[in-house]
Each structure stands twice: as C-alpha cells, then as structure tokens.
C-alpha cells in the first residue's frame, strides 16, 4: 500500500495557461474524489468517480475544469485558461471500505 | 454547509490529553461522526469514526454522547506532531460519500 500520490506537488503557471494534475489512488479503491482547498478554509468537494464513471460534479467545477479517470485507475484534473482565483491546493482522495477517505499530499497551484 | 460546530482553536501541553469537542445537534440516525486532521501543507488524514458507541484505535478515542448531538476526540498523550487542524464531519455512509468540511479546530501542542 503506497497510499495516494499526486503529481506535480507544486505548479506555477501564468494566467490563461492550461494545467493538468494527476492522481494515483490506492490500487484497490474504486472511488476517487477531487477537492479544492484555499488558504484558511477546509477542503471543498469538486467531483468524484466510481471506477471510470464521473458520478457527481460540484457547482464549483466550472466549464474550464474537466476531470477524467479513463481506465478506472489514475485520474487527471485539467484547468483550462487558468485564472488567479484558481490558485489553491487540489487534493485527491480514494475511499476505503469503512467510508474513510485517504488523501494524497495535494498539488499546490499558483496562478500569476 | 458543514453540519458541525467546532472551536476555532485550542492549546494543549505536550504529554497531556487533548480533548477536542464537536457539536452536531442536527445529526440523523444513520449519520456517522468522522474525524480527520490536516497537518500544515499536507493532505487530510483519517483518524477515527463512530455511529453511537465509543471507539478507540491506535491514534485516538472518540466519545459520542448518548443523544449523539456532540462528540469528543481524545488524543491521550499529545505530542508536538499532533499540532494540526482537526475536522469533525457528520457523514452518511452510502451515496456519494463526499465529505463536507468546516473550518475545524486548530490544535497547537506546546512543549
């Protein structure tokens, strides 16, 4: 069990650029979640997958955001035309058998 | 919105027990109480959860009142590494299982 991993850990980009983050969940976990966390706040739910199916998206996930989990294993989160308001920590988690979620270390995005 | 209320901050001396309270007066009968913590610049870490009975694991104990309207997370012998933001989350198993975080309690363990 290597835990949940996320890459990159840090990303600095200029406004208007596209960025993509990757999450590798715990291998036997079918559910994968994305959250966003801004400074001083708790994480906020963005979207989740059951295997390769995206089952729910938050209203926070604007049209510029897209998430995929093509083979039901790793997932990617893409942000197009980034804005300064997208600067945040993006967290990924996978779901254990008792309803507990295991989080990765996060990707910190800074949009300049 | 989060269905829990927690104090924004608490302090504890190293080696002493840390008791973190949480109010969840609108909890439903099939909702569990989950606790997570987040050490600075890391992802949240699951600690413990319970429905109505008290629970204990290697990290902490969870005491849930009989009416289930509040709970207390107990770290029996706090260390400096326990300094973190602690989140109490009321959560129904099944469904989406998405977590709704509040602002949590910032616990500072002092030497």
PDB file of C-alpha atoms in Angstrom, chain A residues 9 31 33 35 37 40-45 48 56 89 91 95 97-106 108, chain B residues 32 34 36 38 40-47 49 87 91 93-104:
ATOM      1  CA  UNK A   9       3.292  18.732  -5.928  1.00  0.00           C
ATOM      2  CA  UNK A  31     -13.941   5.615  -5.731  1.00  0.00           C
ATOM      3  CA  UNK A  33     -12.521  12.227  -5.167  1.00  0.00           C
ATOM      4  CA  UNK A  35     -11.282  18.563  -3.568  1.00  0.00           C
ATOM      5  CA  UNK A  37      -8.677  23.976  -0.630  1.00  0.00           C
ATOM      6  CA  UNK A  40      -7.670  29.115   5.810  1.00  0.00           C
ATOM      7  CA  UNK A  41     -10.585  27.026   4.602  1.00  0.00           C
ATOM      8  CA  UNK A  42     -11.414  23.357   4.742  1.00  0.00           C
ATOM      9  CA  UNK A  43     -11.330  21.322   1.536  1.00  0.00           C
ATOM     10  CA  UNK A  44     -14.314  21.686  -0.804  1.00  0.00           C
ATOM     11  CA  UNK A  45     -15.668  18.836  -2.886  1.00  0.00           C
ATOM     12  CA  UNK A  48     -15.912  12.026  -7.765  1.00  0.00           C
ATOM     13  CA  UNK A  56     -21.146  13.963  -9.411  1.00  0.00           C
ATOM     14  CA  UNK A  89      -4.395  23.274  -3.169  1.00  0.00           C
ATOM     15  CA  UNK A  91      -6.486  17.321  -3.211  1.00  0.00           C
ATOM     16  CA  UNK A  95     -12.420   5.666  -0.496  1.00  0.00           C
ATOM     17  CA  UNK A  97     -14.070   0.064   2.990  1.00  0.00           C
ATOM     18  CA  UNK A  98     -15.316   1.824   6.145  1.00  0.00           C
ATOM     19  CA  UNK A  99     -16.180   5.069   4.362  1.00  0.00           C
ATOM     20  CA  UNK A 100     -12.892   6.664   5.278  1.00  0.00           C
ATOM     21  CA  UNK A 101     -11.047   8.667   2.668  1.00  0.00           C
ATOM     22  CA  UNK A 102      -7.320   8.520   2.105  1.00  0.00           C
ATOM     23  CA  UNK A 103      -5.900  11.762   0.824  1.00  0.00           C
ATOM     24  CA  UNK A 104      -2.866  12.470  -1.267  1.00  0.00           C
ATOM     25  CA  UNK A 105      -0.404  15.251  -0.450  1.00  0.00           C
ATOM     26  CA  UNK A 106      -2.090  17.648  -2.863  1.00  0.00           C
ATOM     27  CA  UNK A 108      -0.483  23.452  -4.914  1.00  0.00           C
TER      28      UNK A 108
ATOM     29  CA  UNK B  32     -21.666   8.745  11.363  1.00  0.00           C
ATOM     30  CA  UNK B  34     -15.800  11.119  11.267  1.00  0.00           C
ATOM     31  CA  UNK B  36      -9.786  13.922  10.134  1.00  0.00           C
ATOM     32  CA  UNK B  38      -4.569  18.119   8.491  1.00  0.00           C
ATOM     33  CA  UNK B  40       0.326  22.022   7.724  1.00  0.00           C
ATOM     34  CA  UNK B  41       0.813  21.665   3.948  1.00  0.00           C
ATOM     35  CA  UNK B  42      -0.274  18.021   3.896  1.00  0.00           C
ATOM     36  CA  UNK B  43      -3.470  16.296   2.812  1.00  0.00           C
ATOM     37  CA  UNK B  44      -6.084  15.458   5.456  1.00  0.00           C
ATOM     38  CA  UNK B  45      -5.570  12.240   7.390  1.00  0.00           C
ATOM     39  CA  UNK B  46      -8.387   9.982   8.578  1.00  0.00           C
ATOM     40  CA  UNK B  47      -8.362   9.445  12.348  1.00  0.00           C
ATOM     41  CA  UNK B  49     -15.221   7.372  13.096  1.00  0.00           C
ATOM     42  CA  UNK B  87     -12.083  18.351  11.350  1.00  0.00           C
ATOM     43  CA  UNK B  91     -21.426  11.794   7.168  1.00  0.00           C
ATOM     44  CA  UNK B  93     -22.379   6.036   4.593  1.00  0.00           C
ATOM     45  CA  UNK B  94     -23.600   5.035   1.163  1.00  0.00           C
ATOM     46  CA  UNK B  95     -24.454   7.576  -1.509  1.00  0.00           C
ATOM     47  CA  UNK B  96     -21.655   9.769  -2.804  1.00  0.00           C
ATOM     48  CA  UNK B  97     -19.616   9.654   0.422  1.00  0.00           C
ATOM     49  CA  UNK B  98     -18.321  13.145  -0.359  1.00  0.00           C
ATOM     50  CA  UNK B  99     -17.013  14.985   2.666  1.00  0.00           C
ATOM     51  CA  UNK B 100     -18.236  18.429   3.718  1.00  0.00           C
ATOM     52  CA  UNK B 101     -15.508  20.124   5.733  1.00  0.00           C
ATOM     53  CA  UNK B 102     -15.998  23.030   8.090  1.00  0.00           C
ATOM     54  CA  UNK B 103     -13.126  25.162   9.322  1.00  0.00           C
ATOM     55  CA  UNK B 104     -12.103  22.707  12.022  1.00  0.00           C
TER      56      UNK B 104
END
